[in-house]
N, CA, C and O of each residue as an XYZ file, in Angstrom:
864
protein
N       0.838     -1.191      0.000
C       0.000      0.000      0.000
C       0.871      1.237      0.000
O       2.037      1.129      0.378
N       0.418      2.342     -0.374
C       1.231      3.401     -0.553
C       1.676      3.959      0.756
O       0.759      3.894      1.575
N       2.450      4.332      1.095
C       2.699      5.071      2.114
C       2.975      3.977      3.471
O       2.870      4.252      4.666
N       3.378      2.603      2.815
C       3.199      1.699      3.547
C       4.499      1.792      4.541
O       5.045      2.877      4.338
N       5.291      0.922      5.698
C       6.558      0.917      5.942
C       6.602     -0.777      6.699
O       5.513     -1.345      6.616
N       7.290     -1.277      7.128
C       7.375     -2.202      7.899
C       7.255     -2.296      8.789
O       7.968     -1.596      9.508
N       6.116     -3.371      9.533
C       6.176     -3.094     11.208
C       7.078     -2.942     12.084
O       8.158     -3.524     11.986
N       6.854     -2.337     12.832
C       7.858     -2.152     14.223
C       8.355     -3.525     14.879
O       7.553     -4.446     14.723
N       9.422     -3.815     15.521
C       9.023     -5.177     16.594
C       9.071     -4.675     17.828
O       9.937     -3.897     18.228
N       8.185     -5.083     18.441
C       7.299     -5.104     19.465
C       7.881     -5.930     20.939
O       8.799     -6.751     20.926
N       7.387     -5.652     21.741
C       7.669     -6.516     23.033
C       7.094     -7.847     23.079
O       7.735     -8.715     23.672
N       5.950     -8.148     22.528
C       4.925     -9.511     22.373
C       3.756     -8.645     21.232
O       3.441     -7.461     21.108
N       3.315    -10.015     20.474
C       2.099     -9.803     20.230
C       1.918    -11.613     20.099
O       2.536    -12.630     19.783
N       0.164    -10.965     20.759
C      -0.608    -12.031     20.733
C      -1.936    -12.534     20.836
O      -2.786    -12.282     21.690
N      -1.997    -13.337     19.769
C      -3.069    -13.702     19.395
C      -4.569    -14.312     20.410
O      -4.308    -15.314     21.075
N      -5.783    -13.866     20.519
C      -6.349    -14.747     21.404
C      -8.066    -14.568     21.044
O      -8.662    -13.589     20.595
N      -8.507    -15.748     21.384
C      -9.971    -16.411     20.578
C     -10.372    -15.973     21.694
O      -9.813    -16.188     22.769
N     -12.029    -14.899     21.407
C     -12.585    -14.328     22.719
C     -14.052    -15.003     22.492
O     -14.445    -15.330     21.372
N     -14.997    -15.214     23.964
C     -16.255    -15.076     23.444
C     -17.292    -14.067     24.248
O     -17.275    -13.263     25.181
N     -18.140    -14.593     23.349
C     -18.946    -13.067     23.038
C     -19.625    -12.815     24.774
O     -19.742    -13.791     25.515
N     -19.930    -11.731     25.132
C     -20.674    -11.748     26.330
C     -21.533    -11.202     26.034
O     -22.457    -11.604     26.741
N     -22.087     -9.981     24.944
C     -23.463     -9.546     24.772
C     -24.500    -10.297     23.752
O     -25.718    -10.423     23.886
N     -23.745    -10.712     22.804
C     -23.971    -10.989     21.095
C     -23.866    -12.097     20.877
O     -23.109    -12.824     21.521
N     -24.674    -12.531     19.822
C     -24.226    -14.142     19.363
C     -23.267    -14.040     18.096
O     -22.680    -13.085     17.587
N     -23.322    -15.116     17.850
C     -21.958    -15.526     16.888
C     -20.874    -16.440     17.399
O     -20.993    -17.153     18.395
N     -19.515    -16.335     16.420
C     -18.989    -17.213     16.284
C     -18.078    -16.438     17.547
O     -18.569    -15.495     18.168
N     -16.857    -16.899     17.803
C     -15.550    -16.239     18.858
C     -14.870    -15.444     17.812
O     -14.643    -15.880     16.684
N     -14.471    -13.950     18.335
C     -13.409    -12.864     17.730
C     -12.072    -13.203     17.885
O     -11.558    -13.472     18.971
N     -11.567    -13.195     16.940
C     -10.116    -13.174     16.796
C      -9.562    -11.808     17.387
O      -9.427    -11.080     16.404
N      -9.207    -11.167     18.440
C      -7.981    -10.521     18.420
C      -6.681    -10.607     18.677
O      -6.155    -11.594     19.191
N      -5.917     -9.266     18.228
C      -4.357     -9.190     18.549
C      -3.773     -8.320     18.800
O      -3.753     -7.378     18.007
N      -2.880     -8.254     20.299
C      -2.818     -7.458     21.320
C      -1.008     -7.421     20.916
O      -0.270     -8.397     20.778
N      -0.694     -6.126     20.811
C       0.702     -5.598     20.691
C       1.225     -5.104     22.144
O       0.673     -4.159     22.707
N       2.176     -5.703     22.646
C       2.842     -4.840     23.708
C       3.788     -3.935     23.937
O       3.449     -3.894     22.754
N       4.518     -3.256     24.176
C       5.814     -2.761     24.042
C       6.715     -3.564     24.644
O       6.350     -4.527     25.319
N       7.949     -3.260     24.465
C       9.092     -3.819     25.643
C       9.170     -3.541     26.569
O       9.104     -2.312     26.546
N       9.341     -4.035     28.032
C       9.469     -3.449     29.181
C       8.071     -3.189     29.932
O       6.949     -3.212     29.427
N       8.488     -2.889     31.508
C       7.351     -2.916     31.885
C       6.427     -2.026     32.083
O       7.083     -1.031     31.777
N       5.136     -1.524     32.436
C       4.481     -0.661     32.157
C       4.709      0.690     32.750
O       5.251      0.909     33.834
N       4.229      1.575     31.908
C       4.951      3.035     32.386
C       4.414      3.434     33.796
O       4.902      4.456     34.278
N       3.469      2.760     34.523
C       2.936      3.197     35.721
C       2.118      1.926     36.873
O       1.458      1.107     36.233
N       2.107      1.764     37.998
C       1.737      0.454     38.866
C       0.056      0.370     37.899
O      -0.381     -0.728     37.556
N      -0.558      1.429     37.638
C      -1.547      0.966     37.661
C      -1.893     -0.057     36.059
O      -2.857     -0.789     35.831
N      -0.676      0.272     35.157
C      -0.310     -0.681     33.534
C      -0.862      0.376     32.673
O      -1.189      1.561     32.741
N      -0.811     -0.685     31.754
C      -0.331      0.337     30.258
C      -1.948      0.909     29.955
O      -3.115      0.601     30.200
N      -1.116      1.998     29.222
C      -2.817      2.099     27.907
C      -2.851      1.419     27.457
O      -2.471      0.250     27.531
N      -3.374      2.044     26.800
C      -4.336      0.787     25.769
C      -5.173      1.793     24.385
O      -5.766      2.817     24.727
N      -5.145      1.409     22.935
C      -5.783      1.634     22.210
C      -6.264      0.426     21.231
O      -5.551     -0.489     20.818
N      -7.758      0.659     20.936
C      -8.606     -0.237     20.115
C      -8.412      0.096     19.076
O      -8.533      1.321     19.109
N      -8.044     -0.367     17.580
C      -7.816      0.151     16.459
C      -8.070     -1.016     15.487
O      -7.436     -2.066     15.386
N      -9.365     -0.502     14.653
C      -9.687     -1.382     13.604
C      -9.822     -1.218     12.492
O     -10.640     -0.339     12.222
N      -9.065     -2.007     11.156
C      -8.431     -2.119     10.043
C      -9.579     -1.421      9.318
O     -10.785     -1.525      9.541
N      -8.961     -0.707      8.428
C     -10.514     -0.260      6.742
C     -10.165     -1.728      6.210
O      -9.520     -2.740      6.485
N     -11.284     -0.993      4.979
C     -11.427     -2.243      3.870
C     -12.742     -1.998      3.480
O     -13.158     -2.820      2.663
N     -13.568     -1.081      3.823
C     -14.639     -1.244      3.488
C     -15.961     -1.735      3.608
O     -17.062     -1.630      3.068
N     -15.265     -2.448      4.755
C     -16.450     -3.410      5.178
C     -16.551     -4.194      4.658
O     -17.604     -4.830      4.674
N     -15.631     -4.503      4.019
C     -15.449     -5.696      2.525
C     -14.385     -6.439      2.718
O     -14.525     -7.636      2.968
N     -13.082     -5.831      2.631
C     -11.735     -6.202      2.445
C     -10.854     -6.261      3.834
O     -11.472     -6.154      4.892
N      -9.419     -6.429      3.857
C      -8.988     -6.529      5.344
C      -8.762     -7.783      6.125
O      -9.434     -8.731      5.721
N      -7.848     -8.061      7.319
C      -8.256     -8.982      8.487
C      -7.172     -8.222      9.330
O      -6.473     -7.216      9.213
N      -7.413     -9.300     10.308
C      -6.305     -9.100     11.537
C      -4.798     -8.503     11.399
O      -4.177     -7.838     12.229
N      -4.378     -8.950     10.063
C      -2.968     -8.388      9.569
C      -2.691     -7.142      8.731
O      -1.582     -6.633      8.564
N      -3.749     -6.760      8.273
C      -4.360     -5.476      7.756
C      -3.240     -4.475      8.155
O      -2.614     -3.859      7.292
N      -3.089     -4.380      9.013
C      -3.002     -2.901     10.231
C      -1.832     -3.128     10.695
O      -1.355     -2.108     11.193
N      -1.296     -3.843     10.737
C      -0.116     -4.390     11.550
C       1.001     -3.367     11.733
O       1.663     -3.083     12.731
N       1.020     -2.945     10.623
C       2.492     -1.585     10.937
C       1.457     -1.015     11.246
O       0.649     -1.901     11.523
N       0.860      0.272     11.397
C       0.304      0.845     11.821
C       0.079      0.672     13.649
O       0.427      1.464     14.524
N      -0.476     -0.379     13.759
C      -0.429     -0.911     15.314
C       1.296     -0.976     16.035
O       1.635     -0.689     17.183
N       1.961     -1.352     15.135
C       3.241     -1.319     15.803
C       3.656     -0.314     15.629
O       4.373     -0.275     16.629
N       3.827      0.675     15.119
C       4.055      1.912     15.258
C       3.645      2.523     16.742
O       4.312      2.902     17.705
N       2.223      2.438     16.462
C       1.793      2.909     17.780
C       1.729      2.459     19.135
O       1.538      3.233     20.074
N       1.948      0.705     19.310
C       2.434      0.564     20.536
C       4.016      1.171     21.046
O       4.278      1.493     22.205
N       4.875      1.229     19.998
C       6.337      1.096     20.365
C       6.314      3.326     20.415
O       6.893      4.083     21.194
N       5.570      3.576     19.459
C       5.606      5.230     19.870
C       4.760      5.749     20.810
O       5.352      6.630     21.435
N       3.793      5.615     21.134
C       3.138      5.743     22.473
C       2.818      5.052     23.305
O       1.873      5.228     24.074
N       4.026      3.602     23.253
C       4.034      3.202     24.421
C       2.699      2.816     25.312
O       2.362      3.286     26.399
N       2.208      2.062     24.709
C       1.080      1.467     24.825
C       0.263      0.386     23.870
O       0.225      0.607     22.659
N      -0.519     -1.017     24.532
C      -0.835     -1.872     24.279
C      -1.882     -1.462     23.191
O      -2.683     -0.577     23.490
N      -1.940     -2.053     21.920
C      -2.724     -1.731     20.892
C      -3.456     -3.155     20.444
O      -3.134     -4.188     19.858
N      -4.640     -2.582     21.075
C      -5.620     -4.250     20.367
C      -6.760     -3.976     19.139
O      -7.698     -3.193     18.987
N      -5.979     -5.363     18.140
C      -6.770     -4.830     16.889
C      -7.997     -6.000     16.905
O      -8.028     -6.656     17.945
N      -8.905     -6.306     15.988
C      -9.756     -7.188     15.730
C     -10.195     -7.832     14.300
O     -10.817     -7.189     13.455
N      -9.766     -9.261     14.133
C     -10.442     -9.274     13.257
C     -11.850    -10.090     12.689
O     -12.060    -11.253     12.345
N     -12.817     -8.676     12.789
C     -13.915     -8.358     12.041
C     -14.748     -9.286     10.882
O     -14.362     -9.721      9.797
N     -16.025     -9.397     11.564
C     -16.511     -9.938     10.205
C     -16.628     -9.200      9.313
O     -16.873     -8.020      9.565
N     -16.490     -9.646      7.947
C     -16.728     -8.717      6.436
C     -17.825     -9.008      5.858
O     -18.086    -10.210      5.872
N     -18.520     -8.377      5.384
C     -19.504     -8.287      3.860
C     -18.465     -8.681      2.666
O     -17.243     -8.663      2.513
N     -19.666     -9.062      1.866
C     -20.711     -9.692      2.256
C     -21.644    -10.835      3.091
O     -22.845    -10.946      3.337
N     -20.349    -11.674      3.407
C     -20.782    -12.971      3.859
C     -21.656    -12.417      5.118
O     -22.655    -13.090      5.373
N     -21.427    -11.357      5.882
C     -21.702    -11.407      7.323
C     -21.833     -9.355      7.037
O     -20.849     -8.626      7.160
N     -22.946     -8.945      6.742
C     -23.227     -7.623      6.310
C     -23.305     -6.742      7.798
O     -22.641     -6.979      8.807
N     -24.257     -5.727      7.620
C     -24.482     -4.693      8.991
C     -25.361     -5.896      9.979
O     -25.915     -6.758      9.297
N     -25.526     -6.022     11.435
C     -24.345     -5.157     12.329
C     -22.844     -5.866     12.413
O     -21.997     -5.488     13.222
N     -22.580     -7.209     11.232
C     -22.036     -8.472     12.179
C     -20.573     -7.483     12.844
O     -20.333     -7.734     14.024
N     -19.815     -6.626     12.299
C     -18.862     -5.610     12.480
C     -19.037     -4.875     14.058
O     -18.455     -4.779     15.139
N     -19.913     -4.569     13.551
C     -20.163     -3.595     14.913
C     -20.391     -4.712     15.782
O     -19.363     -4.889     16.435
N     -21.130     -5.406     16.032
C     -20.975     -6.353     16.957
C     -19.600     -6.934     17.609
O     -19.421     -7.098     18.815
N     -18.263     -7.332     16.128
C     -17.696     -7.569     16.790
C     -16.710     -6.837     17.430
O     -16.118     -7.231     18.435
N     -16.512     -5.731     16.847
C     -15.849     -4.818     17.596
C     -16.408     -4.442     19.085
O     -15.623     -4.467     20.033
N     -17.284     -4.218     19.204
C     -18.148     -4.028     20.733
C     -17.952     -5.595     21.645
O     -17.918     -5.423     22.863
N     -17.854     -6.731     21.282
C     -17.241     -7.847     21.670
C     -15.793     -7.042     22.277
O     -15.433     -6.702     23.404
N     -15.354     -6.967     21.279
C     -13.617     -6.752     21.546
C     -13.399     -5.217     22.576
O     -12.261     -5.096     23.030
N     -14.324     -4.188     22.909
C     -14.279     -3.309     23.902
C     -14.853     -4.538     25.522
O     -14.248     -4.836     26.552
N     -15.557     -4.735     25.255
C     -15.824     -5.578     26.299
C     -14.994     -6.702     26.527
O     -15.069     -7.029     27.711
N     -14.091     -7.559     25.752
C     -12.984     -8.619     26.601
C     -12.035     -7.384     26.834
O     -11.371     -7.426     27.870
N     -11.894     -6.388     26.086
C     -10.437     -5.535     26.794
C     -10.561     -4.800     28.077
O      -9.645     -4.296     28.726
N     -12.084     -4.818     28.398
C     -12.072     -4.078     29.587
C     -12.517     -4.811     30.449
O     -13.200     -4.340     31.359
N     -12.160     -6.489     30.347
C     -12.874     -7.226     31.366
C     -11.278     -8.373     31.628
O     -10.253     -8.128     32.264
N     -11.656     -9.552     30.872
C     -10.466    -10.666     30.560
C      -9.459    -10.120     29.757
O      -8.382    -10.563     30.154
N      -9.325     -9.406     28.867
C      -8.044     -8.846     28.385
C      -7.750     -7.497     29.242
O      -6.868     -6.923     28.605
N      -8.011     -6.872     30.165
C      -7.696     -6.017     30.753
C      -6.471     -6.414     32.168
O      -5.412     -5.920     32.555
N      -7.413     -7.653     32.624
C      -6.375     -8.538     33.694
C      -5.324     -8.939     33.126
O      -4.225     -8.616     33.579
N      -5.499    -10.038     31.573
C      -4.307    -10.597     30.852
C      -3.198     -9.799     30.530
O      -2.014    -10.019     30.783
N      -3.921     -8.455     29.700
C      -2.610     -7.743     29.161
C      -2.078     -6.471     30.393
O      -1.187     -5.649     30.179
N      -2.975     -6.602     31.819
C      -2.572     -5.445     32.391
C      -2.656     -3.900     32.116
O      -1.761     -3.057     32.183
N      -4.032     -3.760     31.774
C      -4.103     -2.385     30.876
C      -4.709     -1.242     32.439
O      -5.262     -1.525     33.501
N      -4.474     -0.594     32.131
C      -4.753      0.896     32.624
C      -6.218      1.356     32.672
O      -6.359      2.579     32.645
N      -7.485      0.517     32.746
C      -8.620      1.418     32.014
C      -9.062      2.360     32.236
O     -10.189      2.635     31.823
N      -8.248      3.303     33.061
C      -8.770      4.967     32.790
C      -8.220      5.428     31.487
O      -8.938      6.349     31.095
N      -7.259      5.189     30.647
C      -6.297      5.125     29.310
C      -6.518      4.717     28.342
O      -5.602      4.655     27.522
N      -7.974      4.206     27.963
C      -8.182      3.938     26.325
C      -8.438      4.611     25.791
O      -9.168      5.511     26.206
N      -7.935      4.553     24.434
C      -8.585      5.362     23.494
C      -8.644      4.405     22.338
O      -8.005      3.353     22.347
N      -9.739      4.932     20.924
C      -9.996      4.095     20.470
C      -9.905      4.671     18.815
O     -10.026      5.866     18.544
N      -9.696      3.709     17.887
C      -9.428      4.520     16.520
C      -9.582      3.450     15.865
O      -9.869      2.324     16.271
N      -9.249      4.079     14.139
C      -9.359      3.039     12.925
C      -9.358      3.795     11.561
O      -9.765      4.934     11.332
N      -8.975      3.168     10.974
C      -9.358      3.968      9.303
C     -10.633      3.468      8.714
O     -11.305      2.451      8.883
N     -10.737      4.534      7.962
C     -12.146      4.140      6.824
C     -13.228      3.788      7.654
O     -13.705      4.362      8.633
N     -13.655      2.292      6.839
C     -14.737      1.498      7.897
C     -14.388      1.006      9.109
O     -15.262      0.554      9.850
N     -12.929      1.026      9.518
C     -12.205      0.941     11.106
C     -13.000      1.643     11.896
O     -13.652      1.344     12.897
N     -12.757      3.218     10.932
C     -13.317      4.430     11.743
C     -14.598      4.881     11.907
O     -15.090      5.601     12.776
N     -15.071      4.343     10.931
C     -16.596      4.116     11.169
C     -17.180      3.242     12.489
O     -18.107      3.666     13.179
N     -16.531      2.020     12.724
C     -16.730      1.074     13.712
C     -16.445      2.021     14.733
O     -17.413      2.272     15.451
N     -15.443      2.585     14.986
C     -14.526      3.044     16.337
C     -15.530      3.820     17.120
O     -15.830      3.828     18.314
N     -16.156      4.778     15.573
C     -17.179      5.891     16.024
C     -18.579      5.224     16.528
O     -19.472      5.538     17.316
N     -18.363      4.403     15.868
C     -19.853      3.455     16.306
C     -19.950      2.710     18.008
O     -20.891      2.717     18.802
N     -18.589      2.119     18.123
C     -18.753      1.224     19.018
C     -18.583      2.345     20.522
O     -18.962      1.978     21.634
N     -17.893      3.838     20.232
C     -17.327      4.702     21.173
C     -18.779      5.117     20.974
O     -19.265      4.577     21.968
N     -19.969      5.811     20.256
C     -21.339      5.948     21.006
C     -21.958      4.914     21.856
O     -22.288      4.980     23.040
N     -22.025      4.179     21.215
C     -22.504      2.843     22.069
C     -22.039      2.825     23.239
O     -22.965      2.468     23.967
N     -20.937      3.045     23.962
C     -20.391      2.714     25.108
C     -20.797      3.952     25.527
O     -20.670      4.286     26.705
N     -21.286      4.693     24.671
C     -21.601      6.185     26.293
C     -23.048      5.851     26.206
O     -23.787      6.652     26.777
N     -23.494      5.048     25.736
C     -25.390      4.976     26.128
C     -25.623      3.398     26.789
O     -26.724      2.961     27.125
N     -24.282      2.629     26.896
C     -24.728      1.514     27.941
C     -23.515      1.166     28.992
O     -22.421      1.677     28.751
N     -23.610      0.580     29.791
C     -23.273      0.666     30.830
C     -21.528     -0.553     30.617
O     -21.825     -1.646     30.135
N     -20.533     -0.445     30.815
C     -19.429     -0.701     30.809
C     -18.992     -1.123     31.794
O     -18.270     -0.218     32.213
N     -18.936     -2.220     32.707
C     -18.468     -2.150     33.703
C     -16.821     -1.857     34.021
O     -15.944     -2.319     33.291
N     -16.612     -1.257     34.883
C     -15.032     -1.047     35.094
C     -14.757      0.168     34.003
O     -13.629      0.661     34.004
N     -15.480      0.535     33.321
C     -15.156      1.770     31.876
C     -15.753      2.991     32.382
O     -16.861      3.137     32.900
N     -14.985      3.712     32.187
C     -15.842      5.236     32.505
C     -15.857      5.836     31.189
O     -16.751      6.659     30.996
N     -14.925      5.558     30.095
C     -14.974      5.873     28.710
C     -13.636      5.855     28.097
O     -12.661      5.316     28.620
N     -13.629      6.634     26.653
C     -12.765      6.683     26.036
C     -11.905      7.852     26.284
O     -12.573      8.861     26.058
N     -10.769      8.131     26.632
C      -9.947      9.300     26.118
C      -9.807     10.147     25.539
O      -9.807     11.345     25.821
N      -9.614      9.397     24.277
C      -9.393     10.203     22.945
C      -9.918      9.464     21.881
O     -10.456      8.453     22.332
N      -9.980      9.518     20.895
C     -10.421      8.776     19.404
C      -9.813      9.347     18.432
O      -9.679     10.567     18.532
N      -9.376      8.803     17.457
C      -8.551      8.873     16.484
C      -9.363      8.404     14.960
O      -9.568      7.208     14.753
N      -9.706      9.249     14.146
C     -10.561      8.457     13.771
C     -10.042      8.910     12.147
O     -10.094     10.111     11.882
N      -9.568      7.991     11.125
C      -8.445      8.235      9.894
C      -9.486      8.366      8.130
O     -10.067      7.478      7.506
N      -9.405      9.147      7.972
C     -11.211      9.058      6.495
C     -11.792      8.176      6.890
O     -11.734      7.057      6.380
N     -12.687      8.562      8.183
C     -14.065      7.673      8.869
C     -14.790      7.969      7.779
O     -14.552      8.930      7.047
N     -15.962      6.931      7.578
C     -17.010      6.679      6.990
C     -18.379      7.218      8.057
O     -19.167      6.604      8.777
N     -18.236      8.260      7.819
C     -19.964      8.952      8.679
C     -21.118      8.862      8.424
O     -21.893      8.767      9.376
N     -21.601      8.861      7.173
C     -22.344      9.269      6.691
C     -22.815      8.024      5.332
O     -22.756      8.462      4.184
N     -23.252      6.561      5.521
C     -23.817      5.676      4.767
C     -25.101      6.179      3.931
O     -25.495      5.435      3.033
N     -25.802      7.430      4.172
C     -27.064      7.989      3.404
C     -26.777      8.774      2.416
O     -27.519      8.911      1.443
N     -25.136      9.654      2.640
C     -24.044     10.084      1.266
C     -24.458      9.760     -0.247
O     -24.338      8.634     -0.731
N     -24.955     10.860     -0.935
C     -24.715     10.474     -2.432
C     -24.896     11.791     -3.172
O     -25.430     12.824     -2.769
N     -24.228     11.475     -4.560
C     -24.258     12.511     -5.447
C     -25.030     13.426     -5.619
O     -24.642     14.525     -6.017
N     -26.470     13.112     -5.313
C     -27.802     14.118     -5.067
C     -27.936     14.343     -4.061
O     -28.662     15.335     -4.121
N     -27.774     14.157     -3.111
C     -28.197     14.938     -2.097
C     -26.899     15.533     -0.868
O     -27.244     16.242      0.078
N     -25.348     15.095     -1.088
C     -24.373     15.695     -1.069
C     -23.196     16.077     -1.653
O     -22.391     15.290     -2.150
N     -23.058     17.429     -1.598
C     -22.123     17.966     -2.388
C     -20.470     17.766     -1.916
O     -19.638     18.385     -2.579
N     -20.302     17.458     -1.510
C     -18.951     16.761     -1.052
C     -18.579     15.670     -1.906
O     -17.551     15.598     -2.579
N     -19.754     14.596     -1.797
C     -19.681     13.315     -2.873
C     -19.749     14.067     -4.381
O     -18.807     13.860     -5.146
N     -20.729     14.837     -4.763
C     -21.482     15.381     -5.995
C     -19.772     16.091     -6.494
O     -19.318     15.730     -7.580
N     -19.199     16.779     -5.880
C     -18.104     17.207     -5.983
C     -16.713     16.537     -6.493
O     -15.737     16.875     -7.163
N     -17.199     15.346     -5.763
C     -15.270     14.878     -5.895
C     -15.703     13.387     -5.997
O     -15.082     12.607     -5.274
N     -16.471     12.993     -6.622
C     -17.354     11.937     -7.317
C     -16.119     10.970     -7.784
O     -15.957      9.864     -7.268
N     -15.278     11.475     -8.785
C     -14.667     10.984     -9.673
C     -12.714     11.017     -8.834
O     -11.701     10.868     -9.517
N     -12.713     11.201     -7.602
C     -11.370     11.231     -7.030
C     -10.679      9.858     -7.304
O     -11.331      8.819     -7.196
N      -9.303      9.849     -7.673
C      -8.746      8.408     -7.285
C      -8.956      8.076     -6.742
O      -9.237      8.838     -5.817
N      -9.155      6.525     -6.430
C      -8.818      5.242     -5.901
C     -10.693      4.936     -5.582
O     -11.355      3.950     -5.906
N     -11.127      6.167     -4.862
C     -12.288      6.057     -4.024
C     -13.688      6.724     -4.937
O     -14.467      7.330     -4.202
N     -14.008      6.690     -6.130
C     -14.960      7.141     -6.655
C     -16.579      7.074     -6.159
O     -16.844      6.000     -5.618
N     -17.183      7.583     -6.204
C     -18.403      7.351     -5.881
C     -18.829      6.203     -5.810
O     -19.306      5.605     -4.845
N     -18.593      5.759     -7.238
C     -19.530      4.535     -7.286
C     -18.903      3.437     -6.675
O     -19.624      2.481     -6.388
N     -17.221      3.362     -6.317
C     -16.853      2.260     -5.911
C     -17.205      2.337     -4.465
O     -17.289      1.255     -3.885
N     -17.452      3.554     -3.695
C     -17.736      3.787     -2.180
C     -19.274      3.309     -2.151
O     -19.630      2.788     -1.094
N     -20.228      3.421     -3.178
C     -21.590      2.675     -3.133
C     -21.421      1.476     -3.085
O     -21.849      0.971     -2.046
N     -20.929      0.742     -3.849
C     -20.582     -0.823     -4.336
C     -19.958     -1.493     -2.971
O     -20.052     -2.697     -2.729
N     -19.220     -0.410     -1.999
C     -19.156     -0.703     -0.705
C     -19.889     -0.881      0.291
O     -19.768     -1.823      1.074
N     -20.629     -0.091      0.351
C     -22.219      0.212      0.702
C     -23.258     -0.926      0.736
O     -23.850     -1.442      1.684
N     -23.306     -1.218     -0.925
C     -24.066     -2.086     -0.907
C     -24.135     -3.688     -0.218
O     -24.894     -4.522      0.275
N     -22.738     -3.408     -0.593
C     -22.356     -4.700      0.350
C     -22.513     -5.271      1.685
O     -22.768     -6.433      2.002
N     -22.251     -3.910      2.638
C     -22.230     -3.708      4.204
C     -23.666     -3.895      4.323
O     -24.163     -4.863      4.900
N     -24.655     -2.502      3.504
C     -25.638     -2.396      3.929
C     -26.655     -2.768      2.735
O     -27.126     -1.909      1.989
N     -26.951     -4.189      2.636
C     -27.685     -4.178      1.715
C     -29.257     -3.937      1.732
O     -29.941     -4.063      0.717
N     -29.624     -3.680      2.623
C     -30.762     -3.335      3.334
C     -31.252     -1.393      3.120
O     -31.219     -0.765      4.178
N     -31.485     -0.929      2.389
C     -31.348      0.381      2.273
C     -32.093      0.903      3.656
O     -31.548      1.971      3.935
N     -33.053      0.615      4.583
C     -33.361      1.182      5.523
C     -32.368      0.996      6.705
O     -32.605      1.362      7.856
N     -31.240      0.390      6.290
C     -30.043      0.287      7.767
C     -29.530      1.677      7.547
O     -29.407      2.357      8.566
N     -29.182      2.266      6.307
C     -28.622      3.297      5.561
C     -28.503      4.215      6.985
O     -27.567      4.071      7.772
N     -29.699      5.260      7.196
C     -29.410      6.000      8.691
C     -29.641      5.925      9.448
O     -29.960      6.825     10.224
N     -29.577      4.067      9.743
C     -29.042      3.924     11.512
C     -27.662      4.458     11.839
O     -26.639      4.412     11.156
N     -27.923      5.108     13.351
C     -26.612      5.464     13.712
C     -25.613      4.830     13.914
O     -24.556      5.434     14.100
N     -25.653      3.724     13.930
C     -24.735      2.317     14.422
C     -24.101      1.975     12.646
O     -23.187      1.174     12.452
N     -24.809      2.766     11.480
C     -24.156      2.652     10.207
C     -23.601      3.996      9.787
O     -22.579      4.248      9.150
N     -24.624      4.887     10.355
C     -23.890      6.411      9.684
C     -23.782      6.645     11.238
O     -24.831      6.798     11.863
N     -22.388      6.686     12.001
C     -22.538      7.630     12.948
C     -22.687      9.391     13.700
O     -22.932      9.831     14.824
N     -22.334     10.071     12.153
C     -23.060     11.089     12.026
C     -24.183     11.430     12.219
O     -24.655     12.567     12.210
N     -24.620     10.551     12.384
C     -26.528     10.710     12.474
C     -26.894     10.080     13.565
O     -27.999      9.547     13.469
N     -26.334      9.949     14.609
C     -26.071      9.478     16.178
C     -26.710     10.967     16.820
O     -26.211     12.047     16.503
N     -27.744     10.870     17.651
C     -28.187     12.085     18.220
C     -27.663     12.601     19.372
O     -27.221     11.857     20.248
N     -27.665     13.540     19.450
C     -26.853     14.656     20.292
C     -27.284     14.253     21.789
O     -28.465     14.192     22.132
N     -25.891     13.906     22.889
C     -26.565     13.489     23.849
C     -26.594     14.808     25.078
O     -26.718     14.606     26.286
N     -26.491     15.753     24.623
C     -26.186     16.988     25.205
C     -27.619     18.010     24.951
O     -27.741     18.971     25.711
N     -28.886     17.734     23.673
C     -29.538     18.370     23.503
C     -31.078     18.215     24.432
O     -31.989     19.025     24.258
């Protein structure tokens, strides 16, 4: 990929089969990066959630990998990625589900295992990563987390906001329709895939832009 580099090496990474505590389905694959050495404080490391783009299509667990090592070994902190069911086989919510799986083992059984900090998460992703990140970080402020008081910070890399997006009725898309790599129609053809259901289109859990204001 462009702009690609080679992962970092890391203190550990490792792999581990979780199951679900809210949701049904199959067990999530994640993979937890550590740094070297021991944690910067008695109470342990941060911690960031960070999940791969692709579209909701494309991607797995190895996706991201430099990227994650980058960021455990530069901010020094534990980086857990997930890998995600894709569309088509497994369309809207199976994603969001499993990412919200994977906030809940990190702040429960992977929190003891890897020794994390949970006043210190923060949570991120590219593309449809960042779409999830944004998705699964509302969700956690409208239900109850045990041991979580929230997220930090969020990081969120050309999130996908807005699944109701199109040439007629926004000018952003109507505009730059025809950009490399990401054209309109190939970002629909993405779409269609995730959400083949056109009334999922502006659920907030698909466009999180359209997540209502919990302040109004």
């Amino acid at each position: 990929m462009a702009g690609g580099s080679n992962p970092l090496p890391v203190g550990q990474v490792q792999d581990y089969s979780i199951r679900r505590q809210s949701t049904t389905g199959p067990d999530v694959l994640v993979r937890a990066f550590t740094p070297d050495g021991p944690p910067p404080s008695p109470a342990g490391w941060p911690a960031v959630l960070y999940f791969h783009g692709g579209g909701f299509v494309f991607g797995n667990i190895n996706t991201e990998n430099t990227v994650c090592t980058h960021m455990c070994m530069r901010a020094q902190c534990v980086v857990i990625t997930a890998d995600y069911r894709l569309a088509p086989e497994d369309p809207f919510p199976a994603g969001v589900e499993d990412c919200w799986e994977t906030l809940l083992w990190s702040t429960s059984e992977g929190a003891r295992t890897l020794g994390l900090d949970l006043r210190k998460v923060a949570i991120g992703g590219a593309s449809s990563g960042a779409n999830l990140a944004a998705v699964v970080t509302q969700r956690a402020s409208t239900r109850q987390v045990p041991r979580f008081g929230g997220f930090v910070h969020q990081l969120l890399v050309v999130p996908v906001t807005d699944n109701t997006a199109t040439t007629e009725n926004n000018p952003s898309w109507r505009e730059y329709q025809y950009t490399a790599s990401l054209t309109a129609e190939k970002m629909t053809w993405y779409r269609k895939h995730y959400l083949p259901n056109k009334d999922d289109w502006p659920n907030p859990e698909a466009s999180p832009l359209l997540f209502p204001s919990l302040t109004s």
